[in-house]
mmCIF file of C-alpha atoms in Angstrom:
data_model
loop_
_atom_site.group_PDB
_atom_site.id
_atom_site.type_symbol
_atom_site.label_atom_id
_atom_site.label_comp_id
_atom_site.label_asym_id
_atom_site.label_seq_id
_atom_site.Cartn_x
_atom_site.Cartn_y
_atom_site.Cartn_z
ATOM 1 C CA MET A 1 -87.538 -54.384 -57.065
ATOM 2 C CA LYS A 2 -91.278 -54.097 -57.742
ATOM 3 C CA ASN A 3 -93.322 -57.270 -57.981
ATOM 4 C CA GLU A 4 -95.970 -57.041 -60.600
ATOM 5 C CA ILE A 5 -97.471 -59.924 -62.540
ATOM 6 C CA THR A 6 -97.888 -59.607 -66.307
ATOM 7 C CA TYR A 7 -99.127 -62.135 -68.846
ATOM 8 C CA ILE A 8 -98.759 -62.908 -72.514
ATOM 9 C CA GLY A 9 -100.777 -65.730 -73.992
ATOM 10 C CA ASN A 10 -103.666 -67.901 -72.953
ATOM 11 C CA GLU A 11 -104.523 -66.845 -69.382
ATOM 12 C CA SER A 12 -107.262 -69.502 -69.196
ATOM 13 C CA LEU A 13 -104.433 -72.043 -68.742
ATOM 14 C CA LEU A 14 -104.257 -70.835 -65.149
ATOM 15 C CA THR A 15 -107.710 -72.342 -64.493
ATOM 16 C CA MET A 16 -106.570 -75.829 -65.603
ATOM 17 C CA PRO A 17 -105.158 -78.520 -63.330
ATOM 18 C CA LYS A 18 -101.407 -77.961 -63.351
ATOM 19 C CA VAL A 19 -98.323 -79.898 -62.406
ATOM 20 C CA ALA A 20 -95.221 -77.874 -61.520
ATOM 21 C CA PHE A 21 -91.717 -78.976 -62.418
ATOM 22 C CA LEU A 22 -88.848 -77.440 -60.407
ATOM 23 C CA ALA A 23 -85.311 -78.718 -60.533
ATOM 24 C CA SER A 24 -82.232 -77.681 -58.607
ATOM 25 C CA SER A 25 -79.174 -76.713 -60.573
ATOM 26 C CA VAL A 26 -77.373 -79.870 -59.383
ATOM 27 C CA ILE A 27 -79.205 -83.121 -60.105
ATOM 28 C CA PRO A 28 -78.002 -86.648 -59.387
ATOM 29 C CA ILE A 29 -77.250 -88.225 -62.767
ATOM 30 C CA GLY A 30 -79.613 -91.126 -62.008
ATOM 31 C CA GLU A 31 -82.571 -88.776 -61.832
ATOM 32 C CA VAL A 32 -82.038 -87.082 -65.189
ATOM 33 C CA MET A 33 -83.395 -89.930 -67.337
ATOM 34 C CA SER A 34 -86.409 -90.273 -65.007
ATOM 35 C CA CYS A 35 -87.124 -86.581 -65.613
ATOM 36 C CA TYR A 36 -86.992 -87.089 -69.358
ATOM 37 C CA ASP A 37 -89.363 -90.025 -69.069
ATOM 38 C CA TRP A 38 -91.637 -87.878 -66.917
ATOM 39 C CA ALA A 39 -91.676 -85.080 -69.502
ATOM 40 C CA ILE A 40 -92.592 -87.514 -72.230
ATOM 41 C CA LYS A 41 -95.408 -88.863 -70.034
ATOM 42 C CA MET A 42 -96.722 -85.313 -69.383
ATOM 43 C CA ARG A 43 -96.647 -84.679 -73.119
ATOM 44 C CA LYS A 44 -98.502 -87.894 -73.956
ATOM 45 C CA GLU A 45 -101.101 -87.337 -71.238
ATOM 46 C CA ASN A 46 -101.656 -83.713 -72.319
ATOM 47 C CA ASN A 47 -100.989 -82.411 -68.787
ATOM 48 C CA CYS A 48 -100.502 -78.679 -68.262
ATOM 49 C CA VAL A 49 -96.942 -78.101 -66.948
ATOM 50 C CA ILE A 50 -95.915 -74.899 -65.146
ATOM 51 C CA SER A 51 -92.254 -74.136 -64.581
ATOM 52 C CA GLY A 52 -89.621 -71.467 -64.888
ATOM 53 C CA PHE A 53 -87.781 -73.692 -67.408
ATOM 54 C CA SER A 54 -84.649 -71.973 -66.113
ATOM 55 C CA SER A 55 -82.252 -74.684 -64.846
ATOM 56 C CA LYS A 56 -80.507 -76.971 -67.334
ATOM 57 C CA LEU A 57 -82.902 -79.863 -66.596
ATOM 58 C CA GLU A 58 -85.952 -77.614 -66.721
ATOM 59 C CA LYS A 59 -84.796 -76.451 -70.175
ATOM 60 C CA ASP A 60 -84.464 -80.056 -71.281
ATOM 61 C CA VAL A 61 -88.019 -80.749 -70.066
ATOM 62 C CA TRP A 62 -89.201 -77.684 -72.038
ATOM 63 C CA ASP A 63 -87.634 -79.210 -75.175
ATOM 64 C CA PHE A 64 -89.657 -82.428 -74.648
ATOM 65 C CA LEU A 65 -92.898 -80.560 -73.968
ATOM 66 C CA VAL A 66 -92.816 -78.186 -76.947
ATOM 67 C CA ASP A 67 -92.917 -81.185 -79.272
ATOM 68 C CA GLY A 68 -96.328 -82.162 -77.869
ATOM 69 C CA ASN A 69 -99.699 -80.560 -77.845
ATOM 70 C CA GLN A 70 -100.227 -80.015 -74.108
ATOM 71 C CA PRO A 71 -100.479 -76.567 -72.523
ATOM 72 C CA ILE A 72 -97.392 -74.988 -70.968
ATOM 73 C CA ILE A 73 -97.037 -72.095 -68.511
ATOM 74 C CA LEU A 74 -93.633 -70.466 -68.501
ATOM 75 C CA VAL A 75 -93.019 -68.238 -65.437
ATOM 76 C CA LEU A 76 -90.166 -65.720 -65.623
ATOM 77 C CA ALA A 77 -88.097 -64.409 -62.735
ATOM 78 C CA ARG A 78 -87.489 -61.206 -64.635
ATOM 79 C CA ARG A 79 -89.550 -58.672 -66.559
ATOM 80 C CA MET A 80 -91.575 -59.806 -69.510
ATOM 81 C CA TYR A 81 -89.846 -60.488 -72.814
ATOM 82 C CA HIS A 82 -89.749 -57.596 -75.309
ATOM 83 C CA ASP A 83 -89.188 -59.947 -78.217
ATOM 84 C CA ILE A 84 -90.811 -63.377 -78.564
ATOM 85 C CA SER A 85 -88.996 -66.084 -80.510
ATOM 86 C CA ASP A 86 -90.752 -67.563 -83.561
ATOM 87 C CA ASP A 87 -91.028 -70.906 -81.776
ATOM 88 C CA MET A 88 -92.693 -69.357 -78.708
ATOM 89 C CA GLN A 89 -94.921 -67.238 -80.920
ATOM 90 C CA LYS A 90 -96.251 -70.428 -82.593
ATOM 91 C CA LEU A 91 -97.109 -71.805 -79.178
ATOM 92 C CA LEU A 92 -98.781 -68.561 -78.187
ATOM 93 C CA ASP A 93 -100.756 -68.449 -81.450
ATOM 94 C CA SER A 94 -101.991 -71.999 -80.901
ATOM 95 C CA GLY A 95 -103.195 -71.137 -77.369
ATOM 96 C CA ARG A 96 -100.835 -73.683 -75.799
ATOM 97 C CA LEU A 97 -98.583 -71.200 -73.978
ATOM 98 C CA LEU A 98 -98.935 -68.634 -71.244
ATOM 99 C CA ILE A 99 -95.872 -66.577 -70.307
ATOM 100 C CA VAL A 100 -96.011 -65.016 -66.841
ATOM 101 C CA SER A 101 -93.603 -62.461 -65.425
ATOM 102 C CA THR A 102 -93.609 -62.138 -61.652
ATOM 103 C CA THR A 103 -91.417 -59.050 -61.396
ATOM 104 C CA SER A 104 -90.362 -55.930 -63.266
ATOM 105 C CA SER A 105 -86.684 -56.618 -62.473
ATOM 106 C CA HIS A 106 -84.401 -56.451 -65.542
ATOM 107 C CA ARG A 107 -82.523 -59.613 -64.573
ATOM 108 C CA GLN A 108 -83.191 -62.831 -62.754
ATOM 109 C CA SER A 109 -81.697 -62.907 -59.247
ATOM 110 C CA ARG A 110 -81.848 -65.317 -56.345
ATOM 111 C CA SER A 111 -84.708 -63.272 -54.805
ATOM 112 C CA THR A 112 -86.724 -62.999 -58.071
ATOM 113 C CA ALA A 113 -86.221 -66.727 -58.709
ATOM 114 C CA PHE A 114 -87.619 -67.444 -55.262
ATOM 115 C CA ILE A 115 -90.661 -65.226 -55.967
ATOM 116 C CA ARG A 116 -91.137 -66.998 -59.324
ATOM 117 C CA ASN A 117 -90.836 -70.466 -57.759
ATOM 118 C CA LYS A 118 -93.290 -69.578 -54.991
ATOM 119 C CA PHE A 119 -95.788 -68.346 -57.611
ATOM 120 C CA ILE A 120 -95.360 -71.633 -59.499
ATOM 121 C CA CYS A 121 -95.992 -73.634 -56.292
ATOM 122 C CA GLU A 122 -99.053 -71.544 -55.427
ATOM 123 C CA GLN A 123 -100.536 -72.061 -58.895
ATOM 124 C CA ALA A 124 -99.873 -75.778 -59.186
ATOM 125 C CA ASP A 125 -102.106 -78.593 -58.056
ATOM 126 C CA ARG A 126 -99.187 -81.004 -57.850
ATOM 127 C CA ILE A 127 -95.448 -80.246 -57.675
ATOM 128 C CA VAL A 128 -92.494 -82.279 -58.760
ATOM 129 C CA MET A 129 -89.194 -81.072 -57.248
ATOM 130 C CA VAL A 130 -85.981 -82.743 -58.277
ATOM 131 C CA GLY A 131 -82.557 -82.481 -56.654
ATOM 132 C CA VAL A 132 -83.741 -80.713 -53.484
ATOM 133 C CA THR A 133 -81.318 -80.856 -50.577
ATOM 134 C CA ALA A 134 -81.182 -78.998 -47.271
ATOM 135 C CA THR A 135 -78.933 -76.393 -48.927
ATOM 136 C CA SER A 136 -81.057 -76.000 -52.080
ATOM 137 C CA SER A 137 -82.924 -72.783 -52.681
ATOM 138 C CA LEU A 138 -85.982 -74.957 -53.307
ATOM 139 C CA PHE A 139 -85.777 -76.500 -49.808
ATOM 140 C CA PRO A 140 -87.965 -73.868 -48.046
ATOM 141 C CA LEU A 141 -90.638 -74.245 -50.732
ATOM 142 C CA SER A 142 -90.499 -78.033 -50.490
ATOM 143 C CA ASN A 143 -91.429 -77.622 -46.822
ATOM 144 C CA GLU A 144 -94.066 -74.968 -47.354
ATOM 145 C CA PHE A 145 -95.800 -76.884 -50.148
ATOM 146 C CA LYS A 146 -95.160 -80.450 -49.019
ATOM 147 C CA SER A 147 -98.840 -81.339 -49.264
ATOM 148 C CA LYS A 148 -98.630 -80.815 -53.052
ATOM 149 C CA LEU A 149 -95.372 -82.659 -53.604
ATOM 150 C CA VAL A 150 -95.486 -85.784 -55.767
ATOM 151 C CA SER A 151 -92.785 -88.068 -57.114
ATOM 152 C CA LEU A 152 -91.908 -88.359 -60.769
ATOM 153 C CA GLN A 153 -93.529 -91.782 -60.820
ATOM 154 C CA THR A 154 -96.866 -90.788 -59.274
ATOM 155 C CA THR A 155 -97.759 -87.911 -61.580
#
């Protein structure tokens, strides 16, 4: 697996203050609504959000964000898309979206997801991690980037 970073879209979004959103695949039900409220707040405040938008909850957050006007950075754990959906193309055309691929791998794997998530953490000024437990794949990153971690309520 070769790691190479490729971009489609507005690369200047990387220079903006960014908040990362990373969610484990298993989330306590009580936290889901708080995440939706957070996404709406990010949309209203026009904050740039960076994420893989890969887990179910991350995909839900994506749905909230695309209805706004704020910038979004989507980081893939696989090679760059060959075809861009019409909805994503509209975001790209408006300058609101940057798509980043952190690997040339054909498919997302546990290792490419870790590489993607580390890239997200490195790029972000603040990080929201939801559902992290000692057995979560996000746990090592939560320790490594603990100085950037913020709660849903403080972002």
